[in-house]
Coordinates of C-alpha atoms in Angstrom, one line a residue:
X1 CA 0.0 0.0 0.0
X2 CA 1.0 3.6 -0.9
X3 CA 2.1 5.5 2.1
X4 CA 0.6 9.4 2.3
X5 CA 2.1 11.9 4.2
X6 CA -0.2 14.7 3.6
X7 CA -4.1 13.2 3.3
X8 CA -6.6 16.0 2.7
X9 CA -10.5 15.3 3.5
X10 CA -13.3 17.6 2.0
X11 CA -16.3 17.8 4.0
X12 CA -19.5 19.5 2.9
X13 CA -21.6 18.6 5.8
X14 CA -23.0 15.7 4.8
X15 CA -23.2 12.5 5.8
X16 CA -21.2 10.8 3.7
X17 CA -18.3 13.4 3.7
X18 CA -18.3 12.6 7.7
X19 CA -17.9 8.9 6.8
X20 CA -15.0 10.3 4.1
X21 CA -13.3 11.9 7.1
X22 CA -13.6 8.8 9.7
X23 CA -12.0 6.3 6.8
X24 CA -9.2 9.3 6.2
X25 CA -8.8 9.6 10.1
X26 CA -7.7 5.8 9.8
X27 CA -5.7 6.1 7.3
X28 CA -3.6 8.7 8.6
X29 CA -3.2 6.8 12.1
X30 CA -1.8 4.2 9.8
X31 CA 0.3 5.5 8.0
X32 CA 1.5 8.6 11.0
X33 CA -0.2 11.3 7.8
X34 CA -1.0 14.5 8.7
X35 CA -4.6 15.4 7.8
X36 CA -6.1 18.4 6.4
X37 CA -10.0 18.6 6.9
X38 CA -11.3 20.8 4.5
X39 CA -14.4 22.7 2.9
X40 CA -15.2 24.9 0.4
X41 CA -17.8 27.8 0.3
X42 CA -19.2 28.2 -3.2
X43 CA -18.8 32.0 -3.8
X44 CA -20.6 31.7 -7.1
X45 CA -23.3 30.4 -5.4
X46 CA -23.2 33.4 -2.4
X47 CA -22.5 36.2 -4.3
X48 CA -23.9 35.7 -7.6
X49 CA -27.2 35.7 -7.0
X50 CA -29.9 37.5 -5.5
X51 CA -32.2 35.4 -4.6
X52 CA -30.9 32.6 -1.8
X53 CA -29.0 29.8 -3.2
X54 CA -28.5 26.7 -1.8
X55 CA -24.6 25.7 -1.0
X56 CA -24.3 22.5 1.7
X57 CA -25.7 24.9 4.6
X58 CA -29.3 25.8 3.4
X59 CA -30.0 28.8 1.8
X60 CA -27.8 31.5 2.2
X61 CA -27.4 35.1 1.0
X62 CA -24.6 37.7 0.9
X63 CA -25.6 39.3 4.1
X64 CA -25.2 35.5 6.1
X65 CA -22.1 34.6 4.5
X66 CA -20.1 35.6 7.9
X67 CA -22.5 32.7 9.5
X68 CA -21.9 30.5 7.3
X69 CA -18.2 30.7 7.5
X70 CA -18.6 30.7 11.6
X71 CA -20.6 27.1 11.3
X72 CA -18.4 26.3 8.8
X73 CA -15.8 26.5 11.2
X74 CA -17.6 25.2 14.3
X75 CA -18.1 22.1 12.4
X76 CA -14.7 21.8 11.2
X77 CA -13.5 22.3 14.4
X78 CA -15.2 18.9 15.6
X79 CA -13.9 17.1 13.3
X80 CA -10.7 18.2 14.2
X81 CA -11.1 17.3 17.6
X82 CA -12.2 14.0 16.6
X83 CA -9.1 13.7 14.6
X84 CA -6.7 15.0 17.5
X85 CA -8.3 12.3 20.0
X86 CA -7.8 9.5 17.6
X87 CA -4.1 10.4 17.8
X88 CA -3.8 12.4 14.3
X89 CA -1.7 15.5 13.2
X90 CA -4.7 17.2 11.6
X91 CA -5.5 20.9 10.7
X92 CA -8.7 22.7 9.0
X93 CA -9.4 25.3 6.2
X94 CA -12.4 26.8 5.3
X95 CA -11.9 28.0 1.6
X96 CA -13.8 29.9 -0.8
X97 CA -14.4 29.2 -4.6
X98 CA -15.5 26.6 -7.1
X99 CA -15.2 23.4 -5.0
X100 CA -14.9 21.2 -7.7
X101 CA -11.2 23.2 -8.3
X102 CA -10.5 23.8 -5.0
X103 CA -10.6 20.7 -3.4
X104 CA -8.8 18.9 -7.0
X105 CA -6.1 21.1 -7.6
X106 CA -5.8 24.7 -5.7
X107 CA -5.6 22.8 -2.5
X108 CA -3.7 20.0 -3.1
X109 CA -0.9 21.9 -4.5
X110 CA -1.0 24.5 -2.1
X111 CA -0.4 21.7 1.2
X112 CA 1.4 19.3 -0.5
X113 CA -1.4 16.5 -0.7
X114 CA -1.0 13.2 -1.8
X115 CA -4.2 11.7 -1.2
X116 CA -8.0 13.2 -1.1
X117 CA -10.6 11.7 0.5
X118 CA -14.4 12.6 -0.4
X119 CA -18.0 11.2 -0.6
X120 CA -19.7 9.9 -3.4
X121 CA -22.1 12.4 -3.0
X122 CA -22.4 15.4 -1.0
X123 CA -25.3 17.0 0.9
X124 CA -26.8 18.3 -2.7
X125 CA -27.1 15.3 -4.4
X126 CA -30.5 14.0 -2.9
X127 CA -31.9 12.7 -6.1
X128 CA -29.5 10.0 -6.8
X129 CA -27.5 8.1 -4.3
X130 CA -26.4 5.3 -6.9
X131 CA -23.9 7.8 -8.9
X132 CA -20.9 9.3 -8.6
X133 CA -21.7 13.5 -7.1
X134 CA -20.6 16.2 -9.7
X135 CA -18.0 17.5 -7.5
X136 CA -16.4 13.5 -7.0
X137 CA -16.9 13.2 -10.9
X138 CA -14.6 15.8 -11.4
X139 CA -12.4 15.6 -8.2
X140 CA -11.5 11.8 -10.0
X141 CA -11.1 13.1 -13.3
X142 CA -8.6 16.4 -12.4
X143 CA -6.8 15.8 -8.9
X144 CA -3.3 14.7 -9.9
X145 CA -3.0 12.4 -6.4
X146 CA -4.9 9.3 -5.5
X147 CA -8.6 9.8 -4.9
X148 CA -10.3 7.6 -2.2
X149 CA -14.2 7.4 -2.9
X150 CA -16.3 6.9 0.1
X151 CA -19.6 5.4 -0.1
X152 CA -22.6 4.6 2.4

């Protein structure tokens, strides 16, 4: 097996990405990784639009985006704890932009990553729990480090 020094989780707030991040928490015991917990506020989806649109949280609008980024954190936060009692070197980041890019590239070569762990879906994709989320489709087909896939 590969050994990862650097293992970044995103987390959305969904279930799955929560089971993303205990499988990447294992991991990283095993193989003494740090672990970054991660998760990315759509700012298309804040700021370029008028109405409320809906991004992992609810709905949110420009005037909330300071409490989103405080939950955001909060829940972060716990996972970190989570990570720091199970013996792991772990840190968060709260980041804003496209996801999709974020958590694929911008991230990854920014911390050094060598392995990203996600859900197969994420708290949008209600409709359809048998395929692959839009952000893990393209996470897969652009991250240049090994992708771990978490299912339920």
């Amino acid at each position: 097996m590969t050994k990862y020094t650097n293992i970044l989780v995103g987390i959305d707030g969904s279930e799955i990405s929560e089971l993303a991040l205990n499988k990447a928490i294992k991991v990283a015991k095993e193989n003494k990784s740090k672990l970054l917990i991660a998760s990315v506020i759509n700012e298309r989806d804040i700021l370029g639009s008028i109405k409320p649109a809906s991004v992992g949280f609810g709905s949110v609008t420009v005037n909330n985006i300071e409490e989103i980024k405080e939950r955001t954190e909060n829940m972060l936060n716990k996972y970190l704890n989570r990570a720091k009692e199970a013996g792991v070197e772990a840190n968060t980041l709260v980041s804003y932009g496209n996801p999709k890019v974020e958590l694929a590239t911008k991230i990854v070569e920014e911390n050094q990553i060598d392995a990203i762990f996600i859900g197969a879906t994420g708290v949008n994709n209600v409709i359809s729990r048998l395929s692959l989320g839009s952000t893990a489709e393209f996470i897969i087909a652009h991250a240049l480090v090994d992708v771990l896939v978490v299912h339920k």
